CSV table of C-alpha atoms in Angstrom, one decimal:
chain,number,residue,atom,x,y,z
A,1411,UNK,CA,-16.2,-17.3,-9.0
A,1412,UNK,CA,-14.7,-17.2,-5.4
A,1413,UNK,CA,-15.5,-20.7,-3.9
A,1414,UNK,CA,-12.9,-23.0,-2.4
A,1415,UNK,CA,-12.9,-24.7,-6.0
A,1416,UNK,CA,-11.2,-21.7,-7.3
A,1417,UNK,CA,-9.0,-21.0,-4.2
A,1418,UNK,CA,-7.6,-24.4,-3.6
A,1419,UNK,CA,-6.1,-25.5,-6.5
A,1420,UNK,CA,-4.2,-22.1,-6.4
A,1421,UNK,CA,-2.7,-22.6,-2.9
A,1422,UNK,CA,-1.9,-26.1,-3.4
A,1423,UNK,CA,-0.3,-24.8,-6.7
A,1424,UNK,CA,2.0,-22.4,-5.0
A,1425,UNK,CA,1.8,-23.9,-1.6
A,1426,UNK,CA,5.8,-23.6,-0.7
A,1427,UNK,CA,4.7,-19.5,-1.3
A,1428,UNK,CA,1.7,-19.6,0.8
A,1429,UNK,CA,3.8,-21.1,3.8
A,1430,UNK,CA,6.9,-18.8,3.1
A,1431,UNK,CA,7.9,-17.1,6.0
A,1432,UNK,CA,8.9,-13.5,5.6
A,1433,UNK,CA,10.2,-10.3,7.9
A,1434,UNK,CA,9.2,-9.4,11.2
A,1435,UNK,CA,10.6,-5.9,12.3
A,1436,UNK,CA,9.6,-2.8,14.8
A,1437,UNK,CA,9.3,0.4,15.2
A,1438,UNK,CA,10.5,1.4,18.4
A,1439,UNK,CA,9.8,4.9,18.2
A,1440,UNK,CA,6.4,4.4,17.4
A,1441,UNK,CA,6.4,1.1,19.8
A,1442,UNK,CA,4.6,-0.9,16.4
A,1443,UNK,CA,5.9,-4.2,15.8
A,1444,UNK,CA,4.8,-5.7,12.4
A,1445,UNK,CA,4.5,-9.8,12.4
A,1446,UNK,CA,2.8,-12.2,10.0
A,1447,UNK,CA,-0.5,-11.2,10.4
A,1448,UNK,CA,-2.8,-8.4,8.7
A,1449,UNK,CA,-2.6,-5.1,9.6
A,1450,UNK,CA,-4.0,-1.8,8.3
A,1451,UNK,CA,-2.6,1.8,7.2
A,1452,UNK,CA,-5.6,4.2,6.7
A,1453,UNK,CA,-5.6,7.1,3.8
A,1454,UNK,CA,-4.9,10.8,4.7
A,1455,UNK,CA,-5.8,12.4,1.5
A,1456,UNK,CA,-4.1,16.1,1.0
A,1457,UNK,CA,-5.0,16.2,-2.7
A,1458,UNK,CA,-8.5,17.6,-3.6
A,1459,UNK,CA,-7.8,15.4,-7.2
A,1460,UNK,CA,-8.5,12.0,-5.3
A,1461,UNK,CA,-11.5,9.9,-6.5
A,1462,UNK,CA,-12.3,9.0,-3.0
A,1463,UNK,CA,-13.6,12.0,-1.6
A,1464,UNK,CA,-14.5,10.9,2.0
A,1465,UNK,CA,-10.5,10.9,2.5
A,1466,UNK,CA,-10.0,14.4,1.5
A,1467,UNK,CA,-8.6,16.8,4.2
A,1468,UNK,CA,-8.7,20.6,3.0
A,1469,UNK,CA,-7.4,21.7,6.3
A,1470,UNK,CA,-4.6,21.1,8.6
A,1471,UNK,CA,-7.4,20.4,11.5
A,1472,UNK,CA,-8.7,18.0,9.2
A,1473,UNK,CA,-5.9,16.5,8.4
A,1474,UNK,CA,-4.9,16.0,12.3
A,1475,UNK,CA,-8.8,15.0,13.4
A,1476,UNK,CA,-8.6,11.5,10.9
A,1477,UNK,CA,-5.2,11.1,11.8
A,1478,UNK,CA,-6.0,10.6,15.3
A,1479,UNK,CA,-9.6,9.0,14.5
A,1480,UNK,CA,-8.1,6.3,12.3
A,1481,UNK,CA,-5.4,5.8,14.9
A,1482,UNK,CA,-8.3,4.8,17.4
A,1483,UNK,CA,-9.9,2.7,14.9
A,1484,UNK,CA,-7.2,0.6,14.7
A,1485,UNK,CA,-5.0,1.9,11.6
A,1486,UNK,CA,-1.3,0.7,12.5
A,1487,UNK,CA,-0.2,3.3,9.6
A,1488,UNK,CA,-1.4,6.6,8.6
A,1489,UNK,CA,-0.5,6.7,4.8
A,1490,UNK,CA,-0.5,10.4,3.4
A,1491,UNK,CA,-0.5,11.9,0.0
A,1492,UNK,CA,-0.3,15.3,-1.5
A,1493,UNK,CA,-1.1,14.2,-5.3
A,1494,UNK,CA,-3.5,11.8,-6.7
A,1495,UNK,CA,-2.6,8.6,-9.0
A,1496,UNK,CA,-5.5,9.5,-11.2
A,1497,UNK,CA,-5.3,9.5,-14.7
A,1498,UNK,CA,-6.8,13.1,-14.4
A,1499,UNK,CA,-5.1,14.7,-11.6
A,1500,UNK,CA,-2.9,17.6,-11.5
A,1501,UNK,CA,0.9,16.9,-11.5
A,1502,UNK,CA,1.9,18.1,-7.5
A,1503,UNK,CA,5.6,19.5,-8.0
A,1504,UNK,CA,7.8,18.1,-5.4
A,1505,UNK,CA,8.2,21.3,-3.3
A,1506,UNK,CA,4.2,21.5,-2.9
A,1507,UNK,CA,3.9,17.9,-1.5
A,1508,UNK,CA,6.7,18.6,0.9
A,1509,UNK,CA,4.7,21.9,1.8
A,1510,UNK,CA,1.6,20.7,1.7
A,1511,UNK,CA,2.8,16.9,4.1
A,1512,UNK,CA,5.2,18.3,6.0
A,1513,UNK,CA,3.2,20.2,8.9
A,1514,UNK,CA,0.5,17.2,9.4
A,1515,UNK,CA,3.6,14.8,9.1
A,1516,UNK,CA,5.2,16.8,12.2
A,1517,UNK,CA,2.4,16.7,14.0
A,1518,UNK,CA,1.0,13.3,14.1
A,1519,UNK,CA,4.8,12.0,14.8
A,1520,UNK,CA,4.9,14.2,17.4
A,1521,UNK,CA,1.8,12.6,18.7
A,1522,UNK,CA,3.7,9.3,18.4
A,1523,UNK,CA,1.6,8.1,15.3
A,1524,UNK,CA,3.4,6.1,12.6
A,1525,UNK,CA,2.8,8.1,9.3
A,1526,UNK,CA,3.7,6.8,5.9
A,1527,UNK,CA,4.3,9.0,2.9
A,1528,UNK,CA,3.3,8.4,-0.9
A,1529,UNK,CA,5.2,9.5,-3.2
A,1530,UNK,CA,7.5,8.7,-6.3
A,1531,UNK,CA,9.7,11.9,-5.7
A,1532,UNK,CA,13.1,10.6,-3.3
A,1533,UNK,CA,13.8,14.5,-2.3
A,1534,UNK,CA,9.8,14.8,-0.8
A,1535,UNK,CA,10.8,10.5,0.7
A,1536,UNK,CA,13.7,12.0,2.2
A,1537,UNK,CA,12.4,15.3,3.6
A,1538,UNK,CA,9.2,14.1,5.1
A,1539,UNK,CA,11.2,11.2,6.8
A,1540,UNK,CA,13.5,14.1,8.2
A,1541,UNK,CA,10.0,15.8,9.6
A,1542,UNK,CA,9.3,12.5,11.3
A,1543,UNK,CA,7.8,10.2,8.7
A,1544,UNK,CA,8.6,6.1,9.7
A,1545,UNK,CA,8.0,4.7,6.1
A,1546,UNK,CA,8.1,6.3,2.3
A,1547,UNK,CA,5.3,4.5,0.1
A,1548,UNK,CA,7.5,4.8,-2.7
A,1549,UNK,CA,4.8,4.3,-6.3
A,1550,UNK,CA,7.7,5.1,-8.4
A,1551,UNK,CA,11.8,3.6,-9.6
A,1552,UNK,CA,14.1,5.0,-7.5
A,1553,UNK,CA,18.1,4.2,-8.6
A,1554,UNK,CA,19.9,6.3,-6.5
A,1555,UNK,CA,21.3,4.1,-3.5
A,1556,UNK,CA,21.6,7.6,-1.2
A,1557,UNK,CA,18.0,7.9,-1.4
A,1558,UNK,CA,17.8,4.1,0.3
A,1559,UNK,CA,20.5,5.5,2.6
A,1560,UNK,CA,19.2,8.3,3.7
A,1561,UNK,CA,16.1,6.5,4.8
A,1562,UNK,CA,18.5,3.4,6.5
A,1563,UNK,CA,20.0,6.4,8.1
A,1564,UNK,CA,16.5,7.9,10.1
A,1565,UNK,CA,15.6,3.9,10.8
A,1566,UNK,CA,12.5,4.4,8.5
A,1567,UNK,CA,10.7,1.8,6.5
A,1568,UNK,CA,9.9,1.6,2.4
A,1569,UNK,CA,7.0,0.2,0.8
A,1570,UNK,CA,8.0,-0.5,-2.7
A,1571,UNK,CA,5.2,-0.8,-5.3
A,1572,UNK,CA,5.5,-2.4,-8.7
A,1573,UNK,CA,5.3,0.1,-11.6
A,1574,UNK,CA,5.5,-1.0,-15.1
A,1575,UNK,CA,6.8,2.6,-15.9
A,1576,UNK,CA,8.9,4.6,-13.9
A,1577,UNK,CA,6.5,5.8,-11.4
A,1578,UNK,CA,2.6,4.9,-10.8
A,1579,UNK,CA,1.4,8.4,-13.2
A,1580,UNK,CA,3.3,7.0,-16.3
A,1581,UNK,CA,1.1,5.9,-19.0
A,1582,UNK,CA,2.5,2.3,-19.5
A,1583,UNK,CA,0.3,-0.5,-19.8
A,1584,UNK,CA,0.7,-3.7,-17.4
A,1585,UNK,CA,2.1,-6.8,-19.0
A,1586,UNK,CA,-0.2,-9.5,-20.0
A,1587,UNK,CA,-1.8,-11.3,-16.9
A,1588,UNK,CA,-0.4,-14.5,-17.8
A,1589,UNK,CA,3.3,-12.6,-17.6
A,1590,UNK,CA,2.8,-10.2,-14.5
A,1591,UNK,CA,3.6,-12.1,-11.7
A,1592,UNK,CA,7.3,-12.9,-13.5
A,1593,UNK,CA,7.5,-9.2,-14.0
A,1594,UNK,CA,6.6,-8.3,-10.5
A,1595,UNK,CA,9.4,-11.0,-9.4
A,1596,UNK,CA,12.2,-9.1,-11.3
A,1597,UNK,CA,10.7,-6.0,-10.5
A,1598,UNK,CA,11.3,-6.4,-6.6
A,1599,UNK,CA,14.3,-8.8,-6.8
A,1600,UNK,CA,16.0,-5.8,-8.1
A,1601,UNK,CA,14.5,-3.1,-5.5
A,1602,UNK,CA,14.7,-5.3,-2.6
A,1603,UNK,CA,18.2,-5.4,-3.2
A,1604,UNK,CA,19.1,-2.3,-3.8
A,1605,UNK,CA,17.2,-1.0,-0.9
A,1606,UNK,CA,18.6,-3.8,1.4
A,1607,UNK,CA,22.5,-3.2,0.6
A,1608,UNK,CA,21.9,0.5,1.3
A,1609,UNK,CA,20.9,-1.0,4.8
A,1610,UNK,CA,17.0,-0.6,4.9
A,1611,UNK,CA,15.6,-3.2,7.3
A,1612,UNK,CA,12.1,-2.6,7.0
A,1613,UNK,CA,10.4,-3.0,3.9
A,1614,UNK,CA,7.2,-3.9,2.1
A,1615,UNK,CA,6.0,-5.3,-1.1
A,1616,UNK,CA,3.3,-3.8,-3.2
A,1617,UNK,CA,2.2,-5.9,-6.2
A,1618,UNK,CA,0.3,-2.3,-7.5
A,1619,UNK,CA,-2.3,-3.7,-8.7
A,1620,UNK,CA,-4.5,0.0,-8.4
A,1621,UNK,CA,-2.0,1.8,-11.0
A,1622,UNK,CA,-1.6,2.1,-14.6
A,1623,UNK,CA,-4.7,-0.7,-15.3
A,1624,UNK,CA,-5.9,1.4,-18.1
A,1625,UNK,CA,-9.5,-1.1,-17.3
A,1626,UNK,CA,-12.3,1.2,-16.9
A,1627,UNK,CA,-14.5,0.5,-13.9
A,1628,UNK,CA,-16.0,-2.3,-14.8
A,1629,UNK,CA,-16.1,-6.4,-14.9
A,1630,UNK,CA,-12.4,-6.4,-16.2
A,1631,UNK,CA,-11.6,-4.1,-13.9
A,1632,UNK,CA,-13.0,-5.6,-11.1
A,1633,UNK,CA,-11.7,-9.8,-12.3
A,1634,UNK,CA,-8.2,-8.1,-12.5
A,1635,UNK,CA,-8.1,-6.9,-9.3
A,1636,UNK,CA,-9.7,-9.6,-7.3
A,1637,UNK,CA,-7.1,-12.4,-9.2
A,1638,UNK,CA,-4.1,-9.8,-8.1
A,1639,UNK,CA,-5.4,-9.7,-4.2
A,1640,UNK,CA,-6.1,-13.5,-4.7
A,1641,UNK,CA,-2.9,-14.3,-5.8
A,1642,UNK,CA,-0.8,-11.7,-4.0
A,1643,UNK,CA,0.2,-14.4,-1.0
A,1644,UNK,CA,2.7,-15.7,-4.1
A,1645,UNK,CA,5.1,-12.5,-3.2
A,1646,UNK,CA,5.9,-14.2,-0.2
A,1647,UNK,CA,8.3,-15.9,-1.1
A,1648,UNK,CA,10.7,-12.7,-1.5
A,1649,UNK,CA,10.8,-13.1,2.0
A,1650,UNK,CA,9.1,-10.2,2.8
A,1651,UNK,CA,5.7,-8.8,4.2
A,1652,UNK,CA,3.1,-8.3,1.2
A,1653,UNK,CA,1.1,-5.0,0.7
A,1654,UNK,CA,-2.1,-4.6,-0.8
A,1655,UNK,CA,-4.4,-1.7,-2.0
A,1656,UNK,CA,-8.3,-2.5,-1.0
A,1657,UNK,CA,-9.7,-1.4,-4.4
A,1658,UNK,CA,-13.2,0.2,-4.8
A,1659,UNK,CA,-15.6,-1.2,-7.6
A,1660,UNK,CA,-18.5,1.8,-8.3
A,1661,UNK,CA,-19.6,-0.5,-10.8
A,1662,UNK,CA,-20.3,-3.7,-8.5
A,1663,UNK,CA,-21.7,-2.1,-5.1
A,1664,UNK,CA,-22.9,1.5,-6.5
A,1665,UNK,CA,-24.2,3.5,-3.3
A,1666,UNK,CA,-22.5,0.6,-1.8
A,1667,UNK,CA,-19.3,1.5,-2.8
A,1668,UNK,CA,-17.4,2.3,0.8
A,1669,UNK,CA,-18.9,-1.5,1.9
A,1670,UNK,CA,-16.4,-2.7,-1.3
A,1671,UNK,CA,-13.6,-2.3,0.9
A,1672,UNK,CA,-14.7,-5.0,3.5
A,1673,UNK,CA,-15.2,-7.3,0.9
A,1674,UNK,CA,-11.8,-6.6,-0.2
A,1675,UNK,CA,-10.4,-7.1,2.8
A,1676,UNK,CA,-12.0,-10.3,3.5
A,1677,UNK,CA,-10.0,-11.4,0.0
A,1678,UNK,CA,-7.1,-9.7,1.6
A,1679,UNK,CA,-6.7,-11.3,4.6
A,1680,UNK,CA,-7.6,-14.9,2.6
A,1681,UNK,CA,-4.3,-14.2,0.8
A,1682,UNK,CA,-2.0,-13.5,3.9
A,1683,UNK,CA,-1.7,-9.6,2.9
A,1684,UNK,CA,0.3,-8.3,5.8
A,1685,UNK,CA,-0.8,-4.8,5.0
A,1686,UNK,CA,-3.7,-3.5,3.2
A,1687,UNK,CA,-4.2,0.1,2.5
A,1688,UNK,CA,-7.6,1.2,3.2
A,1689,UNK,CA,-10.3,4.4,2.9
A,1690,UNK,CA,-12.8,2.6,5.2
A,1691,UNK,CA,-10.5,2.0,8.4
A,1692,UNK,CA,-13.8,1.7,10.7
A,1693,UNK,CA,-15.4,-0.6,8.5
A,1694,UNK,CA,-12.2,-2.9,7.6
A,1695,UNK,CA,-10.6,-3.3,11.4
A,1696,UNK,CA,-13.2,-5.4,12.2
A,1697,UNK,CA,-12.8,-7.9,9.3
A,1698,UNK,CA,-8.8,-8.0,10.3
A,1699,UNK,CA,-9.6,-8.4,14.5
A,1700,UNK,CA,-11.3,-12.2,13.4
A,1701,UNK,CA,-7.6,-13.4,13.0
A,1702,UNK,CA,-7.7,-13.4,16.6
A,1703,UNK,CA,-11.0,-15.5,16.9
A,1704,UNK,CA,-9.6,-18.3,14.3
């Protein structure tokens, strides 16, 4: 149960976390400035595999129109993908997600929005950044310190997301619970520095909590996800802003489903989550604006 039983205990616990500052950094050509606070990067779906179907956007009209909508509804990010994380979905090859990005990439940095990319491919990370991207969502390992150069070099930012296999489609299982927060540590110990000695400057951490879970939706499903936003603020103490997925739980709200993301939010925000990664971003903005009521 959620109830400040639960809650406090674990930030006392892990208190010196809780209270660890982390990065503040801009974006000057997108005039965004990122500080400790919760912000949000709405979903541009260019795969027809993904679950969530109100994201979708068959056209390049589409594509632009929620661009610009979320933009207005207070999304400080557009995140876009051209191939789902579903167990299902078809495999994207690189040079299709670059086709099938690049043209809405252009345009909504032409239009001075910040746009993220999703991907675990460095060549379609390092393409769509030259096409005006400001951040690579990276769901995959990357080794190769030119691919963190290359995005040092264009002044663009990196969200790095913990896979237990090499990229968020492998089938690996996640570690026990009890273990995964000592895995994640290693995990981004390793990437942050590698990313950071290639001379990135602006970064994220994803705990990744939405991939490889091999939990049907369901109550395990949902308890492991709820315990991984809950406990997401212990990242912090990396030293760097914390990103979070705001899941969706058919099981739990049903019809209700697109309200799930609120309620994640709420959680999110509860954690210090700096950046949450949202279908609903009408419905979640207003849950973010109360951190200027409190």
């Amino acid at each position: 149960m959620i109830s400040a039983d639960r809650l406090l205990p674990l930030w006392l616990k892990y208190r010196e976390a809780l209270e660890a500052p982390v990065q503040t950094f801009e974006f000057p050509k997108f005039d965004r400035r990122f500080e400790d606070r919760t912000y949000q990067m709405g979903v541009l779906n260019l795969s027809p595999d993904s679950t969530y179907r109100e994201t979708v956007c068959h056209t390049f009209d589409a594509a632009l129109y929620r661009g610009r909508r979320m933009t207005l509804e207070g999304a400080a990010m557009i995140d876009i993908g051209a191939e789902s994380t579903g167990e299902t979905a078809d495999i994207v090859a690189a040079e299709r997600q670059i086709d099938r990005m690049r043209p809405v990439v252009r345009a909504l940095a032409d239009e001075n929005i910040l746009v993220s990319v999703e991907t675990y491919h460095p060549e379609v990370g390092v393409a769509l950044v030259e096409a005006g991207a400001g951040v690579v969502n990276l769901t995959g390992r990357v080794d190769d310190p030119a691919f963190y150069e290359a995005l040092a070099f264009h002044h663009a930012g990196v969200v790095l997301c913990y896979t237990p296999g090499e990229n968020a489609r492998s089938e690996d299982y996640l570690p026990p619970s009890e273990e995964i927060f000592d895995h994640q540590l290693s995990f981004f110990k390793e990437r942050i520095d590698l990313a950071t000695n290639a001379g990135i400057e602006r970064l994220w951490v994803d705990p990744g909590f939405g991939f490889a879970l091999h939990l049907p939706d369901g109550p395990d499903r949902i308890r492991y996800q709820t315990d991984s936003i809950l406990q997401s603020f212990r990242l912090r103490e990396l030293g760097w802003p914390v990103t979070v997925q705001l899941t969706g739980a058919v099981y739990l709200f049903r019809d209700e489903v697109r309200v799930a993301q609120t309620s994640a939010a709420t959680l999110a925000v509860m954690s210090k989550a700096n950046l949450v990664r949202s279908h609903e971003v009408s419905r979640v903005q207003p849950v973010l604006n109360l951190q200027d009521y409190t």
